[in-house]
Coordinates of N, CA and C in Angstrom, one line a residue:
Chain A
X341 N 85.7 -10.2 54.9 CA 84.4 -10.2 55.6 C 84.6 -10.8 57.0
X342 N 83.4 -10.5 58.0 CA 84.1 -11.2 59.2 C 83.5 -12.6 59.4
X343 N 84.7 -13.0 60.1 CA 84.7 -14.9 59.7 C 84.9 -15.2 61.3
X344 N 84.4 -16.4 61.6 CA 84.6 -16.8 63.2 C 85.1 -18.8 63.0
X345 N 85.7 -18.7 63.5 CA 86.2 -20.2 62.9 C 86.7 -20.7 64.5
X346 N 85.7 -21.8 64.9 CA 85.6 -22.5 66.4 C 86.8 -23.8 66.0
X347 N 87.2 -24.5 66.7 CA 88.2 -25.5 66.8 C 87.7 -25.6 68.1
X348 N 88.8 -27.3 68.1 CA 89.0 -27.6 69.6 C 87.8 -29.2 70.2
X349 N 86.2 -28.9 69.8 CA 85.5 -29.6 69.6 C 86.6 -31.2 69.5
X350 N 85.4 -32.3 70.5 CA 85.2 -33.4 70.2 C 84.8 -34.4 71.4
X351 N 85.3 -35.7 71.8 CA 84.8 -36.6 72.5 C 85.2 -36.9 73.8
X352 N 84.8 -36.4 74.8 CA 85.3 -36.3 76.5 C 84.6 -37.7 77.5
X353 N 85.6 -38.3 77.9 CA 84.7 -38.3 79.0 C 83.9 -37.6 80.0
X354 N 83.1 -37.8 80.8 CA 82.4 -37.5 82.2 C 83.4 -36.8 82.9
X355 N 83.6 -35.8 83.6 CA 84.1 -35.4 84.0 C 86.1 -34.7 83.8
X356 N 86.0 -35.0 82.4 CA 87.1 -34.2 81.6 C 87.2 -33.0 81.3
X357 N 87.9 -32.7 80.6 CA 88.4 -31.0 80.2 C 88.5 -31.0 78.8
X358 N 88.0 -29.9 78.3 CA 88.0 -29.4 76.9 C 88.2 -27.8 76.7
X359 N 89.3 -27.1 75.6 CA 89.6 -26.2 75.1 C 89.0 -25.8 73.6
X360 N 88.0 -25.2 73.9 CA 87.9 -24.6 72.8 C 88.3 -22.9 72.2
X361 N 88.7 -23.0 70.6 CA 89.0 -21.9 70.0 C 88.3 -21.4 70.0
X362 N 88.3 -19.9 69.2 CA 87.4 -19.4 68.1 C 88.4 -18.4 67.5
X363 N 89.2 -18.6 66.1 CA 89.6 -17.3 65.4 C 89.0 -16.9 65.0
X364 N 89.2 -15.3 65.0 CA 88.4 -14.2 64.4 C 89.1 -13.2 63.1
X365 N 88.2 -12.9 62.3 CA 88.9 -12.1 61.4 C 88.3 -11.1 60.5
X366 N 88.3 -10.3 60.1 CA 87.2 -9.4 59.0 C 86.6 -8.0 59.9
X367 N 87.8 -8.0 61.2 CA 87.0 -7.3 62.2 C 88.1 -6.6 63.2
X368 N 87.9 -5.6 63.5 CA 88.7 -5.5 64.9 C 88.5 -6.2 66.2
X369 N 89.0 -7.0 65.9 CA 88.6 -8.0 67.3 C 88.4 -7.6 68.7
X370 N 89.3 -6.7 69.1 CA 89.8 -6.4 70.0 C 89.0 -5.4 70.8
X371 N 88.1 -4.5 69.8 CA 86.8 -3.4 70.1 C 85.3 -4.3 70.9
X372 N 85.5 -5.5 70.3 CA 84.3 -6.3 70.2 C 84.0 -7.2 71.4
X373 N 83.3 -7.4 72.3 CA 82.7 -8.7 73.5 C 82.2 -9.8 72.5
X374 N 82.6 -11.2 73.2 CA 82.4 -12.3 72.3 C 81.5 -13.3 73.7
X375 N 80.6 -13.6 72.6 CA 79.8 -14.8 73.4 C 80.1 -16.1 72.8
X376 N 80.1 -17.2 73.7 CA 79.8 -19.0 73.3 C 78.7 -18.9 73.5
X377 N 77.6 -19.4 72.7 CA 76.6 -19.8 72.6 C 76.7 -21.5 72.4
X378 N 75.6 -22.5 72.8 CA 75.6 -24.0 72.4 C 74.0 -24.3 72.0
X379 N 73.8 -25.5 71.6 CA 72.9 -26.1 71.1 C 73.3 -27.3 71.2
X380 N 72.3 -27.7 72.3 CA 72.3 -29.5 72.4 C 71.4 -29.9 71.5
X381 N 71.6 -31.6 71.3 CA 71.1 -32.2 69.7 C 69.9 -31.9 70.0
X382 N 69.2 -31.3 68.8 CA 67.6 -31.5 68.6 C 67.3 -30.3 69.6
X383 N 67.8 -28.9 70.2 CA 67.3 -28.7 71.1 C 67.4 -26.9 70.7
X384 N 67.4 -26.3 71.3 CA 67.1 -24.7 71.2 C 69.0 -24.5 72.0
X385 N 68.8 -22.9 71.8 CA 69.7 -21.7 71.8 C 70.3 -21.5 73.2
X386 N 71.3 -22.2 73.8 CA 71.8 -21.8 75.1 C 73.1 -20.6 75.1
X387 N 72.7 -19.5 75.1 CA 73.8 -18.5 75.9 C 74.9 -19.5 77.0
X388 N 75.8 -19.3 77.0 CA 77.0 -19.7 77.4 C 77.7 -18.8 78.3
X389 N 78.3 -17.7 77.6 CA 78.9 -17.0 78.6 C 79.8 -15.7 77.4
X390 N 80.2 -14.9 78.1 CA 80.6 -13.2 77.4 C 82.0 -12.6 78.2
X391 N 82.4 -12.3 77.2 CA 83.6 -11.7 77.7 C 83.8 -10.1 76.9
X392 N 84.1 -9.1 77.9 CA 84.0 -7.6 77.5 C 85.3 -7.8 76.8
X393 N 85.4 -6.7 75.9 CA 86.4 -6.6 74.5 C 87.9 -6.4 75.3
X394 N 87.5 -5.8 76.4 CA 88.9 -5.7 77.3 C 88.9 -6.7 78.5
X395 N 88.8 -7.4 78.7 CA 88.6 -8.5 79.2 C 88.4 -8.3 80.5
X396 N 87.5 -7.0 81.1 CA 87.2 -6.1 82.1 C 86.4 -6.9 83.0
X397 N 85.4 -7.6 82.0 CA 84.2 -8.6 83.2 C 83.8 -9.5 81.6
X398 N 83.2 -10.8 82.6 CA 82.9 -12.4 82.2 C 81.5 -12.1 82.7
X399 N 80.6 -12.8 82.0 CA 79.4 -13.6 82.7 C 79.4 -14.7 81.9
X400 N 78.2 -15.5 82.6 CA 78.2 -17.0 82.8 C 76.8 -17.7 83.2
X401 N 76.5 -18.4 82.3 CA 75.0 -19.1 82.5 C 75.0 -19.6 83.9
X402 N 74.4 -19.6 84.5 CA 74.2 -20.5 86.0 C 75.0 -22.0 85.7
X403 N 74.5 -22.9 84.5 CA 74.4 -24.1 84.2 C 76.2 -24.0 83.9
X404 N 76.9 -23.1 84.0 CA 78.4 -23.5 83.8 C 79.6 -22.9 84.4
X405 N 79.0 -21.9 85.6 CA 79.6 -21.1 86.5 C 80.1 -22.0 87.2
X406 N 81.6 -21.7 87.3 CA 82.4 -22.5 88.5 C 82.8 -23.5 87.4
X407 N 82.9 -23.9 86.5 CA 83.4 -25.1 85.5 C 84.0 -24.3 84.5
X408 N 83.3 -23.5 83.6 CA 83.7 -22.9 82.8 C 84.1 -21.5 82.5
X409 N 85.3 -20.7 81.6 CA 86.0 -19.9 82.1 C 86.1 -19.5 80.9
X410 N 85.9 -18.1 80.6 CA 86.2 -17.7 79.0 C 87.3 -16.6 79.2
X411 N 87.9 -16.7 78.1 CA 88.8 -15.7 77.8 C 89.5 -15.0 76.6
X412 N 90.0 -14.6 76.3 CA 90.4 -14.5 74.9 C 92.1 -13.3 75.1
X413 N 92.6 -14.0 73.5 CA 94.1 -12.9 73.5 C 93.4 -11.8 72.2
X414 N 93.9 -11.1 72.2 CA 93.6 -9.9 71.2 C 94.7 -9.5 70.3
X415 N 95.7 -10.1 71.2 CA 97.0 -9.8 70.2 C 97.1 -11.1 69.1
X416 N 96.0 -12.2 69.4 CA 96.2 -13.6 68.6 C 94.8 -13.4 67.6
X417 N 93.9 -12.4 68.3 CA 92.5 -12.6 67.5 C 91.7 -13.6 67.9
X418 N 91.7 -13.9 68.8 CA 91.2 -15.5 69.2 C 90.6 -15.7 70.6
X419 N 89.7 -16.4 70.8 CA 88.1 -16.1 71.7 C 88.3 -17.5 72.0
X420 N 88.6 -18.0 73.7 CA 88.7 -19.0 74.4 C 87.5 -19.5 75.0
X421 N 87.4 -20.4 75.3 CA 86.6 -21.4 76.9 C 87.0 -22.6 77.1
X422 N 87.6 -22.6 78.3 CA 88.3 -23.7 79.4 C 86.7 -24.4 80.0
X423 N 86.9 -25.5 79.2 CA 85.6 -26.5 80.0 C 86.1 -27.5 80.8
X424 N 86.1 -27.5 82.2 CA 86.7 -28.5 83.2 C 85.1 -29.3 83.8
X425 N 85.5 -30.6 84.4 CA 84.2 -30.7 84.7 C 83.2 -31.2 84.3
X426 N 83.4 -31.7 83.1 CA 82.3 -31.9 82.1 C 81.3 -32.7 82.1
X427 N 79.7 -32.1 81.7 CA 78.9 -33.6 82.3 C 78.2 -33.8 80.8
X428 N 77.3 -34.8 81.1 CA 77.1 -35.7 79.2 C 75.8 -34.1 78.9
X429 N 75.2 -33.8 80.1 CA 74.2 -32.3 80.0 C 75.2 -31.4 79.1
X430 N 76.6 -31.1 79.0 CA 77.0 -30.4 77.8 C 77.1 -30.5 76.8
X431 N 77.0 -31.8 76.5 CA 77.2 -32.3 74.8 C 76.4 -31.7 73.8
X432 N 76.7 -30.8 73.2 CA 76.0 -29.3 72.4 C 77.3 -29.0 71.4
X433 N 76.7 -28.4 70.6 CA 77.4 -28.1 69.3 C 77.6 -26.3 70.0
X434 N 78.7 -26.1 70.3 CA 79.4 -24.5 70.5 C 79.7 -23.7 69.2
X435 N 79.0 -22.8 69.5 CA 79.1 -21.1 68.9 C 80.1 -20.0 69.3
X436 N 81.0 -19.3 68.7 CA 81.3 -18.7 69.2 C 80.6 -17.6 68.5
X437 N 80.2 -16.2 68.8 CA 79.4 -15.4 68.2 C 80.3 -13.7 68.7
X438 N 80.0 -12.9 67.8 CA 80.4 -11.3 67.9 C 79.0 -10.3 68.6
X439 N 80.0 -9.7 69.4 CA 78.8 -8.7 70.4 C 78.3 -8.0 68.8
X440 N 77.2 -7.2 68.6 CA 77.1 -6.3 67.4 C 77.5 -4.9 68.2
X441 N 78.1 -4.9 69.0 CA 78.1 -3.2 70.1 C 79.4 -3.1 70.3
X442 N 80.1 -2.0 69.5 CA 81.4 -2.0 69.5 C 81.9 -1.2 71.2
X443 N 82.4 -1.9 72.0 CA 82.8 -1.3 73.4 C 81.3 -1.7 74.0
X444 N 80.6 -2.3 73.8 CA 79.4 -2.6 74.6 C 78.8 -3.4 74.0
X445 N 78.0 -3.9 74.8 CA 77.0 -5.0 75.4 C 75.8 -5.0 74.8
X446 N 75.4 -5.9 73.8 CA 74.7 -6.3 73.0 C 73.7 -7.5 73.0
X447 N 73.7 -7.9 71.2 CA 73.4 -8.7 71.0 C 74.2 -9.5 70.1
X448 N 74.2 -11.0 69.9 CA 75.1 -11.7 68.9 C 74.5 -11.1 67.1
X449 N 75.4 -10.6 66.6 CA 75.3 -10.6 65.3 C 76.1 -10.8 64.6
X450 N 77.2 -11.8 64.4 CA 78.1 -12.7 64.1 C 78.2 -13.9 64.8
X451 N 77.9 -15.4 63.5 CA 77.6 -16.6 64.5 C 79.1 -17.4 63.5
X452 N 80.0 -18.1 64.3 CA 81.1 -19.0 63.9 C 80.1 -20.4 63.1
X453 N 80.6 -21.3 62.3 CA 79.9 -22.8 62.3 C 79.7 -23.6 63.1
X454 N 80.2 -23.0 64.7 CA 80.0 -24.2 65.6 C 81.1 -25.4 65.6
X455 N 81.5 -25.8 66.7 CA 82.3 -27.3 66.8 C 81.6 -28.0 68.1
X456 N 81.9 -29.3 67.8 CA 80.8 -30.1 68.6 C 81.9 -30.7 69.9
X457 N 81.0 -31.0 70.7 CA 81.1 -31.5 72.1 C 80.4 -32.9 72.2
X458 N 80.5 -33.3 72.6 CA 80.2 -34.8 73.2 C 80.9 -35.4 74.4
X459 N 79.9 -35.2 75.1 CA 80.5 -35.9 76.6 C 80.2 -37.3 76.5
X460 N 80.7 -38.3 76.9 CA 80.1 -39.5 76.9 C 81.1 -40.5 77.1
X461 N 80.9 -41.5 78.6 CA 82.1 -42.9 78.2 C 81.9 -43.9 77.5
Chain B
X60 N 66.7 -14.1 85.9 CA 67.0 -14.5 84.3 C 65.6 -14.3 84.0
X61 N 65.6 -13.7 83.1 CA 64.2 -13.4 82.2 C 64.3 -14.4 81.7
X62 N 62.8 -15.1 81.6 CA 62.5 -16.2 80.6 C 61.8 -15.7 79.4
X63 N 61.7 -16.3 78.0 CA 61.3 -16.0 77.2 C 60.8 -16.7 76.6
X64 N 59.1 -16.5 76.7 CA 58.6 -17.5 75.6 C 57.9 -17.2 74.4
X65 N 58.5 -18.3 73.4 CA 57.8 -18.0 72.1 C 56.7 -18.7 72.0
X66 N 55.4 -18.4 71.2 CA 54.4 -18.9 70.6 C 53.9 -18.8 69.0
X67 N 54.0 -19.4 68.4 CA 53.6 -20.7 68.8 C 54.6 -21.9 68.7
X68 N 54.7 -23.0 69.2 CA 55.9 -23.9 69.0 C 56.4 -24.1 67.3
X69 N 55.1 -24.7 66.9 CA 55.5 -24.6 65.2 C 54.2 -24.2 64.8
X70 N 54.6 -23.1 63.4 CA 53.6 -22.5 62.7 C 53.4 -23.2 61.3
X71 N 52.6 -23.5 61.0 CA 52.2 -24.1 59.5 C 51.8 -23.5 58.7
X72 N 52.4 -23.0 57.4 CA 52.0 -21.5 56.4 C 52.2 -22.0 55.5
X73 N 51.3 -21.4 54.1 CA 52.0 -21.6 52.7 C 52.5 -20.7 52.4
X74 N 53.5 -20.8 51.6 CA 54.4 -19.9 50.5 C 53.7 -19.0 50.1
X75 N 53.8 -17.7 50.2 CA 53.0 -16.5 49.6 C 52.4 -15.4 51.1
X76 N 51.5 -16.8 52.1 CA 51.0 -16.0 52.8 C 51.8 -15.5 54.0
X77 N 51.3 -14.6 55.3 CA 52.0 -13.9 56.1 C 51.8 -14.9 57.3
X78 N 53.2 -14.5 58.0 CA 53.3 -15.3 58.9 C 53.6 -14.3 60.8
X79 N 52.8 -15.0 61.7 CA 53.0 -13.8 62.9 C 53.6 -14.7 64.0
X80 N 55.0 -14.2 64.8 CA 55.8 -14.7 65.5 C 55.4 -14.3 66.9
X81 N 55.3 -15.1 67.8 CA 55.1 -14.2 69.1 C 56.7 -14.7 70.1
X82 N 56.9 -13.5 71.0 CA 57.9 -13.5 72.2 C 57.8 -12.8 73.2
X83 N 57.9 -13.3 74.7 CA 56.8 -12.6 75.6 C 58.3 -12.7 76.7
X84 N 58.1 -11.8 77.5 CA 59.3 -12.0 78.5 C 58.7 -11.8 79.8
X85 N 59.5 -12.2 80.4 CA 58.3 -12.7 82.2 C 58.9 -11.3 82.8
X86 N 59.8 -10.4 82.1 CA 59.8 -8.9 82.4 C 60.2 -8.1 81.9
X87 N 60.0 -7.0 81.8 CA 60.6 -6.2 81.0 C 61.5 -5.9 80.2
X88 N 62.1 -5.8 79.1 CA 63.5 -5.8 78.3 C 63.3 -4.5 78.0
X89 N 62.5 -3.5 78.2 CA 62.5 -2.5 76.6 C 62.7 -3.1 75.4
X90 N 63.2 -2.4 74.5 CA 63.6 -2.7 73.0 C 64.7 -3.8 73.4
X91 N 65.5 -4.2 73.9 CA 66.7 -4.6 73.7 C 66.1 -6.3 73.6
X92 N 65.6 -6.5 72.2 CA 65.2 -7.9 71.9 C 65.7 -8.2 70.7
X93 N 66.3 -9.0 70.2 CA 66.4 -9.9 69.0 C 66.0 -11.0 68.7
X94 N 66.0 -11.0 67.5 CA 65.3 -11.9 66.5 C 66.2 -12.8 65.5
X95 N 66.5 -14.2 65.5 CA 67.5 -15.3 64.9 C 66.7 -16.2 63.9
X96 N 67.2 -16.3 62.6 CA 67.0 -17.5 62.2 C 68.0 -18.7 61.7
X97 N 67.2 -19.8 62.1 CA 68.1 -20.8 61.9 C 68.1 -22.0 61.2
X98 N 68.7 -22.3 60.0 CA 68.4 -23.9 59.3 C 69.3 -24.7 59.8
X99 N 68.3 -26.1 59.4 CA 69.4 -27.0 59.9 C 70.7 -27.0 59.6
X100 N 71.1 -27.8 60.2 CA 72.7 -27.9 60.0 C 73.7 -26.6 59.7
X101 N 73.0 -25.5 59.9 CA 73.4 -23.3 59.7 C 73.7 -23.5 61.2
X102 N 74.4 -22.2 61.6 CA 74.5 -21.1 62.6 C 73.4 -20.3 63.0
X103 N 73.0 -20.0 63.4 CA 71.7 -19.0 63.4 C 72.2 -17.5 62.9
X104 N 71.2 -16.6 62.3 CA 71.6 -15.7 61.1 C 70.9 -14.5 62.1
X105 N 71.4 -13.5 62.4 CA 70.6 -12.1 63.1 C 69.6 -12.0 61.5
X106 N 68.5 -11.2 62.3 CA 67.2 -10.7 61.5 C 66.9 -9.3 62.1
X107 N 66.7 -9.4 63.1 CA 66.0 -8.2 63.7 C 67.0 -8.1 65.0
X108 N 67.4 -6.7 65.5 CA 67.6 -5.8 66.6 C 67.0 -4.8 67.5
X109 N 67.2 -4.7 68.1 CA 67.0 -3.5 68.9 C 64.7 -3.2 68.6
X110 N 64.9 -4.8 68.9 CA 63.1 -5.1 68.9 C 62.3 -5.0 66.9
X111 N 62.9 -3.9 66.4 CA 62.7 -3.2 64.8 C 63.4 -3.1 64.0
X112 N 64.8 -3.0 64.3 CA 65.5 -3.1 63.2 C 66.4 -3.8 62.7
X113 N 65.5 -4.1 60.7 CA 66.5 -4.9 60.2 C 68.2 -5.0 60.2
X114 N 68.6 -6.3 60.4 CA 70.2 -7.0 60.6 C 70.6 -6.7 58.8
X115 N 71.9 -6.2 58.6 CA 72.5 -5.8 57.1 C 72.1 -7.4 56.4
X116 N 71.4 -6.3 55.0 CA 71.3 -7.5 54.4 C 69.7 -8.5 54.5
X117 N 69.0 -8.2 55.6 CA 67.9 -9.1 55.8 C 66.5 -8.1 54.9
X118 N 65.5 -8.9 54.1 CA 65.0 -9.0 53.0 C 63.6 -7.9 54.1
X119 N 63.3 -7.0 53.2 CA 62.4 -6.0 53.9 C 60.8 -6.7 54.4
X120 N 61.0 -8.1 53.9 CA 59.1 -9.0 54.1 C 59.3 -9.3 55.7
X121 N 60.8 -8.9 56.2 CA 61.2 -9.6 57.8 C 60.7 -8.3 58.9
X122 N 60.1 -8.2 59.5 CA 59.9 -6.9 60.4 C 59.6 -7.1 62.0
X123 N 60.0 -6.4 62.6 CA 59.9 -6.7 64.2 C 59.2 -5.6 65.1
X124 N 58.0 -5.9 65.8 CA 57.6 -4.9 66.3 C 57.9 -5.1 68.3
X125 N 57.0 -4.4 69.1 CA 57.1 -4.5 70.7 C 58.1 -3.7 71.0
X126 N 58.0 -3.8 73.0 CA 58.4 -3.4 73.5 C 57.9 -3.8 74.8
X127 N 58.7 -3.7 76.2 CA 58.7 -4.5 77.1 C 58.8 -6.0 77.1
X128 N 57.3 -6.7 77.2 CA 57.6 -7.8 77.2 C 56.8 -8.6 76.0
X129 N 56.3 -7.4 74.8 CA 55.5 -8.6 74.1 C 56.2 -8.1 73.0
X130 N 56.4 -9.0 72.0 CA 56.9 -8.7 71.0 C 56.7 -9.6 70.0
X131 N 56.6 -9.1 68.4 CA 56.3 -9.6 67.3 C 57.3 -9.6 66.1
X132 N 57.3 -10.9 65.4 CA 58.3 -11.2 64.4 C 57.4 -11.6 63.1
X133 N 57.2 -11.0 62.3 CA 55.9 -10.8 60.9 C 56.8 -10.9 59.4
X134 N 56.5 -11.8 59.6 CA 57.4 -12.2 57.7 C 55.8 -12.0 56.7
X135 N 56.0 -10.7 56.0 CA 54.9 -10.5 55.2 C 54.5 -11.7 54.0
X136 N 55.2 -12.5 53.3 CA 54.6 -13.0 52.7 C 55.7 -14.3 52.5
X137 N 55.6 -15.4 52.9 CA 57.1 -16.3 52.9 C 57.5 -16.5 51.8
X138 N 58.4 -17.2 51.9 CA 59.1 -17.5 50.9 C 59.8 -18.8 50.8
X139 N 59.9 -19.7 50.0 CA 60.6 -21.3 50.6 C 62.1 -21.5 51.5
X140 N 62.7 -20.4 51.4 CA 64.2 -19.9 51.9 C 63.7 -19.2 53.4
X141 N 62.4 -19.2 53.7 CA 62.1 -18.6 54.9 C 61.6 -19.7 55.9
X142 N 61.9 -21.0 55.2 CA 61.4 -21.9 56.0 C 62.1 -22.8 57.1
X143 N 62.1 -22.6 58.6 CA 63.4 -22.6 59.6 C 62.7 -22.7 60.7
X144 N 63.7 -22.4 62.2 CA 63.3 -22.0 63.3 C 64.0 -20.5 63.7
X145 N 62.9 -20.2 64.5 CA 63.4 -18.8 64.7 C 63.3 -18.7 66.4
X146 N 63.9 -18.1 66.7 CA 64.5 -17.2 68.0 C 64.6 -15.7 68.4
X147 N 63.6 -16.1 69.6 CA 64.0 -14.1 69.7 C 65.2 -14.3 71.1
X148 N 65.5 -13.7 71.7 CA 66.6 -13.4 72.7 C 66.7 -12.2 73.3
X149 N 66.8 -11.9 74.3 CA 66.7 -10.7 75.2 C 68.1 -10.4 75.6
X150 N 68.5 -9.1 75.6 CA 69.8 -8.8 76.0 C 70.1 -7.7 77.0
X151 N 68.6 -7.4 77.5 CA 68.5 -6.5 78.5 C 69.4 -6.7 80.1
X152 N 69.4 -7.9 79.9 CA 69.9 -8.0 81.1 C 71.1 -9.6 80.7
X153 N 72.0 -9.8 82.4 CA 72.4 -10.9 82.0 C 72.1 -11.9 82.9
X154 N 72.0 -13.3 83.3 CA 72.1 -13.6 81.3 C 71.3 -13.6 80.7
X155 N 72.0 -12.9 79.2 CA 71.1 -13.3 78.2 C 70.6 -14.9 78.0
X156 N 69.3 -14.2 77.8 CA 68.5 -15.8 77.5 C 67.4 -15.9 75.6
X157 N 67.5 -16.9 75.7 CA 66.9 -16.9 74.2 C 65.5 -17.5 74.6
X158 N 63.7 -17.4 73.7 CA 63.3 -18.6 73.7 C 63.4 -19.8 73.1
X159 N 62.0 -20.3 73.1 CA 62.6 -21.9 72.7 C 62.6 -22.0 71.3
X160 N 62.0 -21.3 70.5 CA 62.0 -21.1 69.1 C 60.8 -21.3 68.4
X161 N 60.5 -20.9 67.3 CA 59.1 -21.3 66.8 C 59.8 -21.8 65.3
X162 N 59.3 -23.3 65.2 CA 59.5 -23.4 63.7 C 58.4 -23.4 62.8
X163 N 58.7 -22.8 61.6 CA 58.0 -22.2 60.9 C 58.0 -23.6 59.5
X164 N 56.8 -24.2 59.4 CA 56.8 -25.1 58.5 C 55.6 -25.0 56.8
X165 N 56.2 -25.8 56.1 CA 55.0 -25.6 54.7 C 54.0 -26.6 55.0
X166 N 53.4 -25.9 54.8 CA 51.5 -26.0 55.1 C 51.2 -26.6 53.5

């Protein structure tokens, strides 16, 4: 079945760097655009940022353009974001999630468990 | 960025009866709206696509109607496993944006 499994998650300072995973499996990875989605504590559904299945084009919430950088290998199965920069405003539990639009641009219909973030000194 | 708001913040229902979701967009999406639910300490789970149609697997009492900017999420009769927060999300454009959610509580 398809499975999404985030790593990487945990406790940054202000102004640090964080790598998060996401393996993928139960799928052709490689057909599919992947979004990070977050959720700060207690709080609703933030879009993150998307990367096309061929890694043709990126978008990016306003709130992390210029800090954050998604990417992914295809030959590993596995769905990146380089977080530099970091402010305590990101401390949110990350999603990685599956486009539902094989070669296109969709909506999330595959959500990973999430790994958490915490900015904080 | 299209904004997207849901109404009502939290709805209060009992088990049995029907429940009506609202999601409104400050413009146009056509169909290209979804529908999320989410329990605590869960992922959020697809329900509804492409504004109407059910996600594999989601229970026929879940239904989604609209187009443009108003749109409806109608759980005909709940159920105790239906009780969460829910999200619609627009993907018409980028970025995609979600609203704020409507949780849906026992009355």
């Amino acid at each position: 079945q398809v499975q999404l499994v985030e790593s990487g998650g945990g406790v940054v300072q202000p102004g640090g760097s964080l790598r998060l995973s996401c393996a993928a499996s139960g799928f052709s990875f490689s057909n599919y655009g992947m979004h990070w989605v977050r959720q700060a504590p207690g709080k609703g559904l933030e879009w993150v940022a998307f990367i096309r299945y061929d890694e043709s084009d990126e978008y990016y919430a306003e709130s992390v353009k210029g800090r954050f950088t998604i990417s992914r290998d295809n030959s590993k199965n596995t769905l990146y974001i380089q977080m530099n920069s970091l402010r305590a405003e990101d401390t949110a539990v990350y999603y990685c999630a599956k486009d539902r639009g094989q070669w296109l641009d969709y909506n999330m219909d595959v959500w990973g468990k999430g790994t958490t973030v915490t900015v904080s000194s | 960025e299209k904004v997207m708001t849901q109404s009502p913040a939290t709805l209060s229902v009992s088990p049995g009866e029907r429940a009506t979701l609202s999601c409104r967009a400050s413009q146009g999406v056509s169909s290209n709206l979804a529908w999320y639910q989410q329990k605590p300490g869960q992922a959020p789970r697809l329900l509804i696509y492409d504004a109407s149609a059910r996600a594999t697997g989601i229970p026929a009492r879940f239904s989604g109607s609209g187009s443009g900017t108003e749109f409806t999420l109608t759980i005909s009769s709940l159920q105790s496993e239906d009780f969460a927060v829910y999200y619609c999300q627009q993907y018409n454009n980028w970025p995609r944006t979600f609203g704020q959610g409507t949780r849906v509580e026992i009355k």
